[in-house]
Short mmCIF file of C-alpha atoms in Angstrom, two decimals:
data_model
loop_
_atom_site.label_atom_id
_atom_site.label_comp_id
_atom_site.label_asym_id
_atom_site.label_seq_id
_atom_site.Cartn_x
_atom_site.Cartn_y
_atom_site.Cartn_z
CA MET A 22 9.65 -23.96 -41.87
CA LEU A 23 12.73 -26.18 -41.47
CA ILE A 24 15.01 -23.14 -41.78
CA ARG A 25 13.07 -21.34 -38.97
CA LEU A 26 13.40 -24.34 -36.68
CA LEU A 27 17.14 -24.59 -37.32
CA LEU A 28 17.55 -20.86 -36.65
CA LEU A 29 15.60 -21.08 -33.35
CA SER A 30 17.73 -24.05 -32.28
CA PHE A 31 20.90 -22.11 -33.02
CA LEU A 32 19.74 -19.06 -31.00
CA LEU A 33 18.86 -21.19 -27.99
CA THR A 34 22.22 -22.91 -28.15
CA ILE A 35 24.25 -19.70 -28.04
CA SER A 36 22.04 -17.95 -25.42
CA ILE A 37 22.04 -20.73 -22.77
CA PRO A 38 25.48 -21.48 -21.28
CA ALA A 39 26.52 -25.11 -20.96
CA TYR A 40 27.66 -26.50 -17.60
CA SER A 41 29.85 -29.55 -17.30
CA SER A 42 29.82 -31.82 -14.26
CA SER A 43 32.84 -29.97 -12.93
CA ASP A 44 31.26 -26.54 -13.25
CA LYS A 45 29.40 -24.81 -10.49
CA LYS A 46 25.65 -25.07 -10.56
CA PRO A 47 23.93 -22.51 -12.76
CA PRO A 48 22.49 -19.49 -10.97
CA ALA A 49 18.96 -19.90 -9.69
CA LEU A 50 16.16 -18.32 -11.67
CA VAL A 51 15.02 -15.17 -9.89
CA LEU A 52 11.39 -14.20 -10.41
CA PRO A 53 10.08 -10.69 -9.78
CA ASP A 54 8.29 -10.21 -6.47
CA ILE A 55 4.91 -9.99 -8.16
CA LEU A 56 5.33 -13.62 -9.29
CA GLN A 57 6.42 -14.82 -5.85
CA PRO A 58 4.21 -13.05 -3.30
CA GLU A 59 5.59 -15.01 -0.36
CA HIS A 60 9.09 -13.69 -1.12
CA ALA A 61 7.77 -10.14 -1.38
CA LYS A 62 5.92 -10.55 1.93
CA ASN A 63 9.06 -11.75 3.69
CA LYS A 64 11.00 -8.70 2.57
CA THR A 65 8.94 -6.59 4.96
CA THR A 66 8.98 -9.05 7.85
CA PRO A 67 9.81 -7.12 11.03
CA MET A 68 12.72 -8.02 13.28
CA PRO A 69 12.03 -10.86 15.77
CA PHE A 70 10.61 -9.78 19.11
CA THR A 71 13.25 -8.89 21.70
CA ARG A 72 11.90 -8.98 25.24
CA THR A 73 13.10 -6.33 27.70
CA GLY A 74 10.59 -7.06 30.47
CA PRO A 75 6.86 -7.64 31.04
CA THR A 76 5.01 -7.06 27.77
CA ILE A 77 1.43 -6.58 26.60
CA GLN A 78 0.91 -7.21 22.88
CA VAL A 79 -2.40 -6.31 21.23
CA ALA A 80 -3.34 -6.91 17.58
CA ILE A 81 -6.41 -4.92 16.54
CA LEU A 82 -8.24 -6.27 13.48
CA LEU A 83 -10.78 -3.83 12.08
CA ASP A 84 -13.45 -4.50 9.48
CA ALA A 85 -12.99 -1.66 6.97
CA SER A 86 -15.77 -2.66 4.57
CA GLY A 87 -18.21 -0.11 3.24
CA SER A 88 -20.53 -0.03 6.26
CA MET A 89 -17.80 0.39 8.89
CA GLY A 90 -16.88 4.06 8.66
CA GLY A 91 -18.25 4.64 12.16
CA LEU A 92 -16.02 1.92 13.62
CA ILE A 93 -12.90 3.40 12.03
CA ASN A 94 -13.84 6.88 13.22
CA GLN A 95 -14.21 5.58 16.79
CA ALA A 96 -10.80 3.92 16.56
CA ARG A 97 -9.13 7.10 15.34
CA GLU A 98 -10.90 9.24 17.91
CA GLN A 99 -10.08 6.99 20.84
CA ILE A 100 -6.66 5.52 20.09
CA TRP A 101 -4.81 7.87 22.48
CA LEU A 102 -7.45 7.32 25.18
CA ILE A 103 -6.81 3.57 24.83
CA ILE A 104 -3.02 4.01 24.92
CA ASN A 105 -3.19 6.17 28.05
CA ALA A 106 -5.45 3.70 29.84
CA ILE A 107 -2.89 0.92 29.31
CA ALA A 108 0.26 3.02 29.69
CA THR A 109 0.37 2.72 33.48
CA ALA A 110 0.49 -1.10 33.43
CA ASN A 111 2.92 -2.68 35.87
CA LYS A 112 3.99 -6.23 36.72
CA HIS A 113 6.25 -7.40 39.54
CA ASP A 114 7.14 -3.72 40.16
CA HIS A 115 8.45 -3.39 36.60
CA PRO A 116 6.99 -1.05 33.97
CA VAL A 117 5.38 -2.81 31.04
CA THR A 118 6.22 -2.56 27.36
CA LEU A 119 3.13 -2.08 25.18
CA GLN A 120 3.12 -3.22 21.56
CA VAL A 121 0.20 -2.74 19.19
CA ALA A 122 -0.47 -4.03 15.67
CA LEU A 123 -3.16 -3.20 13.13
CA PHE A 124 -4.88 -5.16 10.34
CA GLU A 125 -7.70 -3.98 8.12
CA TYR A 126 -9.91 -6.63 6.52
CA GLY A 127 -12.93 -6.74 4.23
CA VAL A 128 -11.36 -4.15 1.93
CA GLU A 129 -11.95 -3.97 -1.82
CA HIS A 130 -8.46 -2.67 -2.65
CA GLN A 131 -6.97 -6.06 -1.69
CA SER A 132 -7.49 -9.23 -3.76
CA LYS A 133 -9.19 -12.50 -2.87
CA HIS A 134 -5.71 -14.06 -2.98
CA ASP A 135 -4.77 -11.73 -0.09
CA GLY A 136 -8.00 -12.49 1.77
CA TYR A 137 -9.21 -8.90 1.27
CA LEU A 138 -6.99 -7.92 4.19
CA ARG A 139 -3.84 -5.90 4.81
CA LEU A 140 -1.28 -5.61 7.60
CA LEU A 141 -0.98 -1.89 8.28
CA SER A 142 1.35 -2.01 11.28
CA PRO A 143 3.35 -4.87 12.81
CA LEU A 144 3.54 -5.22 16.59
CA THR A 145 5.36 -2.06 17.58
CA SER A 146 6.00 0.36 20.42
CA ASP A 147 6.21 3.17 17.86
CA LEU A 148 2.89 4.85 18.61
CA ASP A 149 3.23 7.46 15.88
CA GLN A 150 3.66 4.67 13.33
CA PHE A 151 0.54 2.98 14.66
CA SER A 152 -1.46 6.21 14.50
CA GLU A 153 -0.31 6.83 10.93
CA ALA A 154 -1.43 3.31 10.00
CA LEU A 155 -4.83 3.87 11.59
CA PHE A 156 -5.40 6.99 9.52
CA ALA A 157 -4.30 5.09 6.38
CA ILE A 158 -7.31 2.74 6.51
CA LYS A 159 -9.40 2.90 3.34
CA ILE A 160 -13.11 2.21 3.70
CA GLY A 161 -14.80 0.02 1.11
CA GLY A 162 -15.46 -3.65 0.41
CA SER A 163 -17.89 -6.47 1.19
CA LYS A 164 -15.95 -9.71 1.79
CA GLU A 165 -15.02 -10.04 5.47
CA TYR A 166 -12.79 -13.09 6.00
CA ALA A 167 -12.55 -12.87 9.80
CA PRO A 168 -10.97 -16.31 10.43
CA GLN A 169 -8.32 -15.62 7.79
CA VAL A 170 -7.27 -12.29 9.31
CA ILE A 171 -6.92 -14.01 12.71
CA GLN A 172 -4.73 -16.67 11.07
CA GLU A 173 -2.64 -13.95 9.40
CA ALA A 174 -2.23 -12.07 12.67
CA THR A 175 -1.13 -15.25 14.40
CA ASN A 176 1.38 -16.23 11.72
CA ARG A 177 2.79 -12.90 10.57
CA LEU A 178 3.24 -10.93 13.78
CA GLN A 179 6.28 -11.29 16.03
CA TRP A 180 4.65 -12.55 19.22
CA SER A 181 6.42 -12.94 22.54
CA LYS A 182 6.94 -16.53 23.71
CA HIS A 183 7.33 -15.62 27.39
CA PRO A 184 4.63 -17.13 29.63
CA ASP A 185 4.33 -13.96 31.76
CA ASP A 186 3.43 -11.77 28.78
CA LEU A 187 -0.09 -11.01 27.57
CA ARG A 188 -0.92 -11.64 23.90
CA LEU A 189 -4.32 -10.47 22.63
CA ILE A 190 -6.23 -10.32 19.38
CA ILE A 191 -9.23 -7.99 19.29
CA ILE A 192 -11.35 -8.28 16.14
CA ALA A 193 -14.31 -6.03 15.30
CA GLY A 194 -16.87 -6.39 12.52
CA ASN A 195 -20.56 -6.72 11.68
CA GLU A 196 -21.11 -9.55 9.19
CA GLU A 197 -21.24 -13.36 9.38
CA PHE A 198 -18.00 -14.36 11.13
CA GLN A 199 -17.44 -17.50 9.10
CA GLN A 200 -16.53 -16.29 5.63
CA GLY A 201 -13.74 -17.41 3.32
CA ASP A 202 -11.88 -20.71 3.10
CA ILE A 203 -10.32 -20.70 6.60
CA PRO A 204 -12.70 -22.21 9.16
CA ILE A 205 -13.15 -20.92 12.70
CA SER A 206 -12.14 -24.39 13.90
CA HIS A 207 -8.67 -23.88 12.39
CA ALA A 208 -7.93 -20.18 12.97
CA ILE A 209 -8.85 -19.97 16.65
CA PRO A 210 -7.00 -23.09 17.90
CA LEU A 211 -3.96 -21.87 15.95
CA ALA A 212 -4.01 -18.60 17.90
CA VAL A 213 -4.60 -20.38 21.22
CA SER A 214 -1.70 -22.76 20.57
CA ASN A 215 0.52 -19.68 20.35
CA GLY A 216 -0.73 -18.36 23.69
CA ILE A 217 -2.94 -15.68 22.10
CA VAL A 218 -6.34 -14.77 23.58
CA VAL A 219 -9.00 -13.98 20.97
CA ASN A 220 -11.65 -11.35 21.73
CA THR A 221 -14.54 -10.46 19.42
CA LEU A 222 -16.48 -7.19 19.17
CA TYR A 223 -19.67 -7.41 17.13
CA CYS A 224 -20.86 -4.09 15.77
CA GLY A 225 -24.58 -4.43 16.36
CA PRO A 226 -27.12 -6.04 18.74
CA HIS A 227 -25.77 -8.69 21.13
CA LEU A 228 -28.14 -11.50 20.07
CA LYS A 229 -27.59 -10.77 16.38
CA GLY A 230 -23.86 -11.16 16.90
CA ARG A 231 -24.41 -14.56 18.48
CA GLU A 232 -26.54 -15.62 15.49
CA LEU A 233 -23.66 -14.59 13.20
CA GLN A 234 -21.16 -16.71 15.21
CA TRP A 235 -19.23 -13.88 16.88
CA ALA A 236 -19.48 -15.50 20.32
CA THR A 237 -18.02 -18.85 19.21
CA PRO A 238 -14.47 -17.60 18.40
CA ALA A 239 -14.28 -15.78 21.74
CA LEU A 240 -15.35 -18.93 23.58
CA LEU A 241 -12.81 -21.07 21.72
CA GLY A 242 -10.16 -18.34 22.07
CA HIS A 243 -10.55 -17.98 25.89
CA GLY A 244 -11.55 -14.36 25.36
CA ASN A 245 -14.61 -12.11 25.61
CA TYR A 246 -17.51 -11.61 23.23
CA LEU A 247 -18.81 -8.03 23.33
CA ASN A 248 -21.10 -5.97 21.15
CA ILE A 249 -20.70 -2.26 20.44
CA ASP A 250 -22.62 0.45 18.64
CA HIS A 251 -20.25 1.42 15.85
CA LYS A 252 -22.57 4.09 14.53
CA LYS A 253 -22.50 6.27 17.63
CA LYS A 254 -20.02 9.10 17.96
CA ALA A 255 -17.22 8.35 20.39
CA PRO A 256 -18.04 10.01 23.75
CA GLN A 257 -15.99 13.12 24.42
CA ILE A 258 -15.88 15.32 27.50
CA GLU A 259 -14.01 18.60 27.14
CA THR A 260 -12.33 19.83 30.28
CA PRO A 261 -10.91 23.15 31.54
CA TYR A 262 -7.44 21.55 31.36
CA ASP A 263 -7.40 20.55 27.68
CA ASP A 264 -6.03 23.81 26.25
CA ASP A 265 -3.12 23.90 28.69
CA ILE A 266 -2.29 20.23 28.08
CA ILE A 267 -2.33 20.75 24.30
CA GLU A 268 -0.07 23.82 24.60
CA LEU A 269 2.38 21.89 26.79
CA GLY A 270 2.30 19.09 24.22
CA ARG A 271 3.29 21.60 21.55
CA GLN A 272 6.16 22.81 23.72
CA LEU A 273 7.16 19.20 24.29
CA ASN A 274 7.56 18.76 20.53
CA GLU A 275 10.20 21.50 20.54
CA THR A 276 12.41 19.36 22.78
CA TYR A 277 12.72 16.66 20.11
CA ILE A 278 15.87 16.74 17.96
CA GLY A 279 16.05 14.18 15.18
CA TYR A 280 19.25 12.23 14.56
CA GLY A 281 20.34 9.52 12.15
CA ALA A 282 18.64 8.37 8.98
CA LYS A 283 15.12 8.48 10.48
CA GLY A 284 15.38 11.73 12.43
CA SER A 285 13.78 14.12 9.95
CA SER A 286 11.01 11.80 8.73
CA LYS A 287 10.04 10.73 12.26
CA LYS A 288 9.89 14.34 13.43
CA ASN A 289 7.53 15.09 10.54
CA GLN A 290 5.49 12.02 11.41
CA GLN A 291 5.16 13.24 15.00
CA LEU A 292 3.77 16.57 13.84
CA ALA A 293 1.45 14.88 11.32
CA GLN A 294 -0.10 12.72 14.06
CA ASP A 295 -0.62 15.83 16.20
CA THR A 296 -2.56 17.26 13.27
CA ASN A 297 -4.58 14.06 12.86
CA ALA A 298 -5.56 14.08 16.53
CA SER A 299 -6.44 17.79 16.60
CA SER A 300 -8.58 17.40 13.46
CA LEU A 301 -10.94 15.11 15.40
CA SER A 302 -11.55 16.88 18.71
CA LYS A 303 -9.93 18.85 21.51
CA SER A 304 -10.27 15.78 23.72
CA SER A 305 -8.35 13.60 21.23
CA SER A 306 -5.60 16.21 20.97
CA ALA A 307 -5.30 16.41 24.76
CA GLU A 308 -5.12 12.61 25.05
CA ARG A 309 -2.32 12.55 22.47
CA SER A 310 -0.35 15.20 24.38
CA ILE A 311 -0.74 13.10 27.53
CA ALA A 312 0.51 10.04 25.63
CA LYS A 313 3.59 11.90 24.39
CA ALA A 314 4.46 12.73 27.98
CA GLY A 315 4.08 9.10 29.07
CA LYS A 316 6.52 6.21 29.33
CA GLN A 317 5.00 4.29 26.41
CA TYR A 318 5.96 7.03 23.93
CA LYS A 319 9.34 5.65 22.88
CA THR A 320 11.50 7.66 20.49
CA GLN A 321 15.09 6.68 21.35
CA ASP A 322 15.74 5.42 17.84
CA TRP A 323 15.34 8.85 16.25
CA ASP A 324 15.25 11.57 18.94
CA LEU A 325 18.56 12.74 20.42
CA ILE A 326 17.15 13.86 23.77
CA SER A 327 15.36 10.54 24.37
CA LEU A 328 18.60 8.76 23.51
CA ALA A 329 20.59 10.96 25.90
CA GLN A 330 18.05 10.33 28.68
CA GLU A 331 18.71 6.62 28.26
CA ASN A 332 22.45 6.78 27.55
CA LEU A 333 24.26 10.11 27.87
CA GLU A 334 27.43 8.86 26.17
CA GLN A 335 25.52 7.74 23.08
CA GLY A 336 23.70 11.05 23.10
CA LEU A 337 27.04 12.86 23.11
CA THR A 338 28.28 10.77 20.17
CA TYR A 339 25.35 11.79 17.96
CA ALA A 340 25.21 15.38 19.25
CA LYS A 341 28.80 15.93 18.07
CA LYS A 342 27.60 15.16 14.54
CA ASP A 343 24.77 17.71 14.79
CA GLN A 344 26.05 20.96 13.30
CA GLN A 345 22.76 22.78 13.80
CA HIS A 346 22.20 22.47 17.56
CA TYR A 347 25.68 21.79 19.00
CA ARG A 348 28.06 23.46 16.57
CA GLY A 349 31.22 24.89 18.12
CA LEU A 350 30.71 23.22 21.50
CA ASN A 351 33.22 20.91 23.17
CA ASP A 352 32.24 17.65 24.84
CA GLN A 353 31.58 19.14 28.28
CA GLN A 354 29.51 21.97 26.81
CA ILE A 355 27.45 19.50 24.77
CA ILE A 356 26.84 17.32 27.82
CA GLY A 357 25.75 20.36 29.80
CA LYS A 358 23.32 21.40 27.06
CA LEU A 359 21.93 17.87 26.77
CA LYS A 360 21.31 17.76 30.52
CA ARG A 361 19.47 21.10 30.38
CA GLN A 362 17.33 19.86 27.48
CA ILE A 363 16.54 16.65 29.34
CA ALA A 364 15.55 18.67 32.41
CA GLN A 365 13.30 20.92 30.29
CA ARG A 366 11.53 17.90 28.82
CA GLU A 367 11.05 16.28 32.22
CA LYS A 368 9.58 19.51 33.56
CA LEU A 369 7.04 19.61 30.72
CA GLN A 370 6.20 15.95 31.25
CA GLN A 371 5.59 16.56 34.94
CA GLN A 372 3.35 19.55 34.20
CA ILE A 373 1.28 17.49 31.75
CA SER A 374 1.05 14.63 34.24
CA ALA A 375 -0.24 16.97 36.97
CA LEU A 376 -2.89 18.40 34.65
CA GLU A 377 -3.81 14.89 33.54
CA GLN A 378 -4.74 13.95 37.10
CA GLN A 379 -6.98 17.00 37.42
CA ARG A 380 -8.49 16.20 34.02
CA LYS A 381 -9.26 12.62 35.09
CA THR A 382 -11.03 13.86 38.22
CA PHE A 383 -13.11 16.32 36.17
CA ILE A 384 -14.12 13.62 33.66
CA LYS A 385 -15.02 11.13 36.39
CA GLN A 386 -17.27 13.68 38.05
CA SER A 387 -18.86 14.67 34.73
CA LYS A 388 -19.73 11.18 33.51
CA ASN A 389 -23.35 10.15 33.64
CA THR A 390 -22.66 6.61 32.43
CA LYS A 391 -21.41 3.63 34.42
CA LYS A 392 -17.73 2.86 34.38
CA THR A 393 -18.39 -0.64 33.05
CA GLN A 394 -20.17 0.55 29.90
CA LYS A 395 -18.75 -1.23 26.86
CA ASP A 396 -20.89 0.00 23.98
CA ASP A 397 -18.16 1.85 22.07
CA LEU A 398 -14.84 0.64 20.72
CA GLY A 399 -12.62 2.56 23.14
CA ASN A 400 -14.34 1.37 26.33
CA ALA A 401 -14.60 -2.18 25.01
CA ILE A 402 -10.88 -2.39 24.20
CA ILE A 403 -9.78 -0.72 27.44
CA LEU A 404 -11.89 -2.92 29.72
CA THR A 405 -11.01 -6.08 27.78
CA ILE A 406 -7.27 -5.45 28.00
CA GLN A 407 -7.35 -4.39 31.65
CA ASP A 408 -9.51 -7.34 32.74
CA GLN A 409 -7.36 -9.90 30.94
CA ALA A 410 -4.12 -8.25 32.00
CA LYS A 411 -5.15 -8.36 35.66
CA SER A 412 -5.88 -12.08 35.32
CA LYS A 413 -2.19 -12.55 34.37
CA GLY A 414 -0.83 -10.54 37.26
CA PHE A 415 -0.61 -7.08 35.67
CA SER A 416 -1.80 -4.05 37.62
CA PHE A 417 -2.73 -0.49 36.64
CA LEU A 418 -1.83 2.64 38.58
#
């Protein structure tokens, strides 16, 4: 036994370097990410918010537990309808930047340590990224820690600090609101202190939602309490203009030319989200095509034509590196081709916009329900955002 102890002492002595008072401090012990979850979380922290003008930020928190398949289907079906309804926002004669974020909560594939929740998309203007995140939601679970997901959204997202901007949380679910260790009395004031309005959507009867405390967070959060029927199919009205809009949307895709490290993957993502939309309904596919033709569909960080629309000189710089589309052309020839491609895209966008107006008129005339109906997720989110945006001086064309 004594020999073993002496041997162990010797091995420890030779394996651990000695540091005198004059030496530099020994290197810090580095644990793997799995043993320091906060460090791992920070590695994916998005860049701080950079304001370029009036901004609307919306964090959508969806209960993805086992009984909420209908809610998630409504969200997927109506996401482009929601985007298009907000896309025309304006303030002080300046176009508005829209950012959306997505959390799922009540999910069994996350641990109690994580609050059974997951951040799927940070606040972003990348609408394809948001759509991809929405289709990545996994249904299943039974622990819905609503106050904790509000706290996480408040703390982890990069919110604007500007007083003119609108910051909203919209949370939807169908169980007792107060679950988990974070109390309503902590989570909601935390959000309010950061200038965030909290809105709640109970999936079920209005009075039942009040009994389960869904009205209280909205009252404390200066927001609205609404109830929706998450089991109903999202309302869809097909129009005579849908096929033409979808075809123009396909042609619009052909005007996108990827550049840089993200070009290829983002182009594939664009096509994948077209497929996701078309797999749901013709109406959803048409709404997505309309969104791609709108000002909120921002792709300057990966699409050469969008970049050239914004800054022709930068577009030229990257086009000269593209040996597939601009090979053998001098600077003036490349600039001429870029201008023609920009003009082609703008023409397609204008054609989609014209058809969109006719489509809106057709839908308005076809509706049998009141405009103020809020019993599905899409209508509830649209009317909530528009009402609260108008109260802060935003307008909608």
